[in-house]
Amino acid sequence: MQRLIPTGDPARPVEFTEDAQPVPAPDEALIRVEAFAPNRGETFLLERPDPGLLPGKDVAGLVVQAAADGSGPRVGTRVVGHPPRGGWAEYAAVPTHSLAELPDSLSAIEAAALPLAGITALRLLRTAGSMTGRRMLVTGASGGVGHYVTELAAAAGAEVTVVTATPSRAERLRALGAAAAVHAVAEARGPFDVVLESTGGADLSVALSKLAAGGTLIWFGQASRTPATLDFFDLLNGPEGAVIRHFHYAGPNAGPPYGHDLATLVRLVHDGRLHPEIDRTADWAKTAETLVDLRERRIRGKAVLTTGVAS
């Protein structure tokens, strides 16, 4: 089969190679991949790839070999999956606890845009707690996690302010339920009960200052790739009793299995309550170019690559 592997070359981060089909473990199904979506974190890993790196965590396709232990979907079932690696290939072995069946209403392209960003959004909101009547600030809201969080939190009763650099994304996030959109964290009108922070650098301390007394900042990314500096004495004049929580969607209290969350995301999309934002769809022959654009942020929403058989 064909597989995409890292090159270490920033100008062309991946290339095709011939590889054997993966041999599934007893609790894994073999999926014929129809579409996959790269994530920004994967572009970081590709800059200096570790030996043996096989990228690909967001896939959708068809079960061609059911799990030997009898778990999971049968042969011929359309699925979305979140494997630990190896999804940028014609076939991928995926643990059955990280699969969800797809209804006819969802294409493989839509489904591939769901896993990492959608699971992260669901688990962030569970960590934040009840949304009803609470004021929330979301930094870095232009990305996949940001728009899913905005739509889900607004639907759950939160008053959401988003930070996004572009007017077009601000307009779209308002359409998804955001109460306000600003172009810099300093412009946000607090105080906020919850801040979801994913940019790092100087933005983190500014976002922290926007919290209400006893509020919570959940730090789940550092897209700026710039370290954040906090001053203890600044907090004396800021939000008393503020809580800063580090979050990772696959952390020890929130790791796999992912199948239940994937099924929730699929149901929400099917019911018209969640709308995947796909910036670009291309044949997987264009993966290298797409990754460069993603790294340089010329892609604002999700990019989805198809292997030629996506529905």
mmCIF file with all atom_site columns, N, CA, C and O in Angstrom, residues 115-137:
data_model
loop_
_atom_site.group_PDB
_atom_site.id
_atom_site.type_symbol
_atom_site.label_atom_id
_atom_site.label_alt_id
_atom_site.label_comp_id
_atom_site.label_asym_id
_atom_site.label_entity_id
_atom_site.label_seq_id
_atom_site.pdbx_PDB_ins_code
_atom_site.Cartn_x
_atom_site.Cartn_y
_atom_site.Cartn_z
_atom_site.occupancy
_atom_site.B_iso_or_equiv
_atom_site.pdbx_formal_charge
_atom_site.auth_seq_id
_atom_site.auth_comp_id
_atom_site.auth_asym_id
_atom_site.auth_atom_id
_atom_site.pdbx_PDB_model_num
ATOM 1  N N  . PRO A 1 115 ? -12.266 14.228 14.762 1.00 0.00 ? 115 PRO A N  1
ATOM 2  C CA . PRO A 1 115 ? -11.690 13.577 15.949 1.00 0.00 ? 115 PRO A CA 1
ATOM 3  C C  . PRO A 1 115 ? -10.893 14.448 16.911 1.00 0.00 ? 115 PRO A C  1
ATOM 4  O O  . PRO A 1 115 ? -11.369 14.723 18.026 1.00 0.00 ? 115 PRO A O  1
ATOM 5  N N  . LEU A 1 116 ? -9.691  14.860 16.573 1.00 0.00 ? 116 LEU A N  1
ATOM 6  C CA . LEU A 1 116 ? -8.848  15.525 17.569 1.00 0.00 ? 116 LEU A CA 1
ATOM 7  C C  . LEU A 1 116 ? -9.467  16.828 18.058 1.00 0.00 ? 116 LEU A C  1
ATOM 8  O O  . LEU A 1 116 ? -9.581  17.071 19.262 1.00 0.00 ? 116 LEU A O  1
ATOM 9  N N  . ALA A 1 117 ? -9.893  17.679 17.126 1.00 0.00 ? 117 ALA A N  1
ATOM 10 C CA . ALA A 1 117 ? -10.462 18.969 17.518 1.00 0.00 ? 117 ALA A CA 1
ATOM 11 C C  . ALA A 1 117 ? -11.763 18.783 18.277 1.00 0.00 ? 117 ALA A C  1
ATOM 12 O O  . ALA A 1 117 ? -12.007 19.437 19.298 1.00 0.00 ? 117 ALA A O  1
ATOM 13 N N  . GLY A 1 118 ? -12.609 17.882 17.788 1.00 0.00 ? 118 GLY A N  1
ATOM 14 C CA . GLY A 1 118 ? -13.904 17.684 18.434 1.00 0.00 ? 118 GLY A CA 1
ATOM 15 C C  . GLY A 1 118 ? -13.787 17.044 19.808 1.00 0.00 ? 118 GLY A C  1
ATOM 16 O O  . GLY A 1 118 ? -14.465 17.463 20.757 1.00 0.00 ? 118 GLY A O  1
ATOM 17 N N  . ILE A 1 119 ? -12.944 16.026 19.929 1.00 0.00 ? 119 ILE A N  1
ATOM 18 C CA . ILE A 1 119 ? -12.748 15.371 21.232 1.00 0.00 ? 119 ILE A CA 1
ATOM 19 C C  . ILE A 1 119 ? -12.161 16.375 22.228 1.00 0.00 ? 119 ILE A C  1
ATOM 20 O O  . ILE A 1 119 ? -12.579 16.427 23.392 1.00 0.00 ? 119 ILE A O  1
ATOM 21 N N  . THR A 1 120 ? -11.201 17.179 21.766 1.00 0.00 ? 120 THR A N  1
ATOM 22 C CA . THR A 1 120 ? -10.616 18.190 22.643 1.00 0.00 ? 120 THR A CA 1
ATOM 23 C C  . THR A 1 120 ? -11.679 19.170 23.122 1.00 0.00 ? 120 THR A C  1
ATOM 24 O O  . THR A 1 120 ? -11.739 19.517 24.307 1.00 0.00 ? 120 THR A O  1
ATOM 25 N N  . ALA A 1 121 ? -12.536 19.621 22.214 1.00 0.00 ? 121 ALA A N  1
ATOM 26 C CA . ALA A 1 121 ? -13.588 20.574 22.591 1.00 0.00 ? 121 ALA A CA 1
ATOM 27 C C  . ALA A 1 121 ? -14.538 19.971 23.619 1.00 0.00 ? 121 ALA A C  1
ATOM 28 O O  . ALA A 1 121 ? -14.868 20.616 24.629 1.00 0.00 ? 121 ALA A O  1
ATOM 29 N N  . LEU A 1 122 ? -14.986 18.748 23.392 1.00 0.00 ? 122 LEU A N  1
ATOM 30 C CA . LEU A 1 122 ? -15.881 18.099 24.352 1.00 0.00 ? 122 LEU A CA 1
ATOM 31 C C  . LEU A 1 122 ? -15.240 17.990 25.723 1.00 0.00 ? 122 LEU A C  1
ATOM 32 O O  . LEU A 1 122 ? -15.867 18.291 26.754 1.00 0.00 ? 122 LEU A O  1
ATOM 33 N N  . ARG A 1 123 ? -14.002 17.570 25.765 1.00 0.00 ? 123 ARG A N  1
ATOM 34 C CA . ARG A 1 123 ? -13.339 17.332 27.049 1.00 0.00 ? 123 ARG A CA 1
ATOM 35 C C  . ARG A 1 123 ? -12.957 18.636 27.749 1.00 0.00 ? 123 ARG A C  1
ATOM 36 O O  . ARG A 1 123 ? -12.947 18.703 28.982 1.00 0.00 ? 123 ARG A O  1
ATOM 37 N N  . LEU A 1 124 ? -12.678 19.677 26.970 1.00 0.00 ? 124 LEU A N  1
ATOM 38 C CA . LEU A 1 124 ? -12.464 20.987 27.569 1.00 0.00 ? 124 LEU A CA 1
ATOM 39 C C  . LEU A 1 124 ? -13.715 21.462 28.298 1.00 0.00 ? 124 LEU A C  1
ATOM 40 O O  . LEU A 1 124 ? -13.655 21.963 29.427 1.00 0.00 ? 124 LEU A O  1
ATOM 41 N N  . LEU A 1 125 ? -14.846 21.320 27.637 1.00 0.00 ? 125 LEU A N  1
ATOM 42 C CA . LEU A 1 125 ? -16.091 21.809 28.235 1.00 0.00 ? 125 LEU A CA 1
ATOM 43 C C  . LEU A 1 125 ? -16.494 20.968 29.442 1.00 0.00 ? 125 LEU A C  1
ATOM 44 O O  . LEU A 1 125 ? -17.045 21.501 30.413 1.00 0.00 ? 125 LEU A O  1
ATOM 45 N N  . ARG A 1 126 ? -16.207 19.683 29.415 1.00 0.00 ? 126 ARG A N  1
ATOM 46 C CA . ARG A 1 126 ? -16.468 18.871 30.614 1.00 0.00 ? 126 ARG A CA 1
ATOM 47 C C  . ARG A 1 126 ? -15.580 19.347 31.771 1.00 0.00 ? 126 ARG A C  1
ATOM 48 O O  . ARG A 1 126 ? -16.008 19.403 32.919 1.00 0.00 ? 126 ARG A O  1
ATOM 49 N N  . THR A 1 127 ? -14.333 19.670 31.451 1.00 0.00 ? 127 THR A N  1
ATOM 50 C CA . THR A 1 127 ? -13.411 20.155 32.475 1.00 0.00 ? 127 THR A CA 1
ATOM 51 C C  . THR A 1 127 ? -13.883 21.494 33.041 1.00 0.00 ? 127 THR A C  1
ATOM 52 O O  . THR A 1 127 ? -13.778 21.750 34.247 1.00 0.00 ? 127 THR A O  1
ATOM 53 N N  . ALA A 1 128 ? -14.416 22.340 32.177 1.00 0.00 ? 128 ALA A N  1
ATOM 54 C CA . ALA A 1 128 ? -14.879 23.661 32.607 1.00 0.00 ? 128 ALA A CA 1
ATOM 55 C C  . ALA A 1 128 ? -16.140 23.587 33.452 1.00 0.00 ? 128 ALA A C  1
ATOM 56 O O  . ALA A 1 128 ? -16.387 24.465 34.282 1.00 0.00 ? 128 ALA A O  1
ATOM 57 N N  . GLY A 1 129 ? -16.953 22.564 33.253 1.00 0.00 ? 129 GLY A N  1
ATOM 58 C CA . GLY A 1 129 ? -18.178 22.421 34.035 1.00 0.00 ? 129 GLY A CA 1
ATOM 59 C C  . GLY A 1 129 ? -19.375 23.057 33.356 1.00 0.00 ? 129 GLY A C  1
ATOM 60 O O  . GLY A 1 129 ? -19.357 23.373 32.165 1.00 0.00 ? 129 GLY A O  1
ATOM 61 N N  . SER A 1 130 ? -20.432 23.256 34.122 1.00 0.00 ? 130 SER A N  1
ATOM 62 C CA . SER A 1 130 ? -21.690 23.784 33.585 1.00 0.00 ? 130 SER A CA 1
ATOM 63 C C  . SER A 1 130 ? -21.474 25.103 32.859 1.00 0.00 ? 130 SER A C  1
ATOM 64 O O  . SER A 1 130 ? -20.754 25.985 33.330 1.00 0.00 ? 130 SER A O  1
ATOM 65 N N  . MET A 1 131 ? -22.126 25.252 31.711 1.00 0.00 ? 131 MET A N  1
ATOM 66 C CA . MET A 1 131 ? -21.979 26.449 30.902 1.00 0.00 ? 131 MET A CA 1
ATOM 67 C C  . MET A 1 131 ? -23.103 27.449 31.113 1.00 0.00 ? 131 MET A C  1
ATOM 68 O O  . MET A 1 131 ? -22.946 28.644 30.814 1.00 0.00 ? 131 MET A O  1
ATOM 69 N N  . THR A 1 132 ? -24.223 27.038 31.601 1.00 0.00 ? 132 THR A N  1
ATOM 70 C CA . THR A 1 132 ? -25.407 27.884 31.649 1.00 0.00 ? 132 THR A CA 1
ATOM 71 C C  . THR A 1 132 ? -25.152 29.175 32.420 1.00 0.00 ? 132 THR A C  1
ATOM 72 O O  . THR A 1 132 ? -24.766 29.164 33.589 1.00 0.00 ? 132 THR A O  1
ATOM 73 N N  . GLY A 1 133 ? -25.323 30.290 31.729 1.00 0.00 ? 133 GLY A N  1
ATOM 74 C CA . GLY A 1 133 ? -25.192 31.592 32.351 1.00 0.00 ? 133 GLY A CA 1
ATOM 75 C C  . GLY A 1 133 ? -23.777 32.035 32.631 1.00 0.00 ? 133 GLY A C  1
ATOM 76 O O  . GLY A 1 133 ? -23.577 33.097 33.239 1.00 0.00 ? 133 GLY A O  1
ATOM 77 N N  . ARG A 1 134 ? -22.776 31.287 32.220 1.00 0.00 ? 134 ARG A N  1
ATOM 78 C CA . ARG A 1 134 ? -21.395 31.654 32.504 1.00 0.00 ? 134 ARG A CA 1
ATOM 79 C C  . ARG A 1 134 ? -20.789 32.419 31.330 1.00 0.00 ? 134 ARG A C  1
ATOM 80 O O  . ARG A 1 134 ? -21.166 32.223 30.175 1.00 0.00 ? 134 ARG A O  1
ATOM 81 N N  . ARG A 1 135 ? -19.823 33.290 31.657 1.00 0.00 ? 135 ARG A N  1
ATOM 82 C CA . ARG A 1 135 ? -19.121 34.072 30.644 1.00 0.00 ? 135 ARG A CA 1
ATOM 83 C C  . ARG A 1 135 ? -17.790 33.386 30.342 1.00 0.00 ? 135 ARG A C  1
ATOM 84 O O  . ARG A 1 135 ? -17.024 33.078 31.247 1.00 0.00 ? 135 ARG A O  1
ATOM 85 N N  . MET A 1 136 ? -17.541 33.153 29.050 1.00 0.00 ? 136 MET A N  1
ATOM 86 C CA . MET A 1 136 ? -16.353 32.408 28.638 1.00 0.00 ? 136 MET A CA 1
ATOM 87 C C  . MET A 1 136 ? -15.577 33.199 27.603 1.00 0.00 ? 136 MET A C  1
ATOM 88 O O  . MET A 1 136 ? -16.158 33.798 26.701 1.00 0.00 ? 136 MET A O  1
ATOM 89 N N  . LEU A 1 137 ? -14.251 33.166 27.732 1.00 0.00 ? 137 LEU A N  1
ATOM 90 C CA . LEU A 1 137 ? -13.352 33.746 26.744 1.00 0.00 ? 137 LEU A CA 1
ATOM 91 C C  . LEU A 1 137 ? -12.563 32.618 26.094 1.00 0.00 ? 137 LEU A C  1
ATOM 92 O O  . LEU A 1 137 ? -11.993 31.770 26.785 1.00 0.00 ? 137 LEU A O  1
#
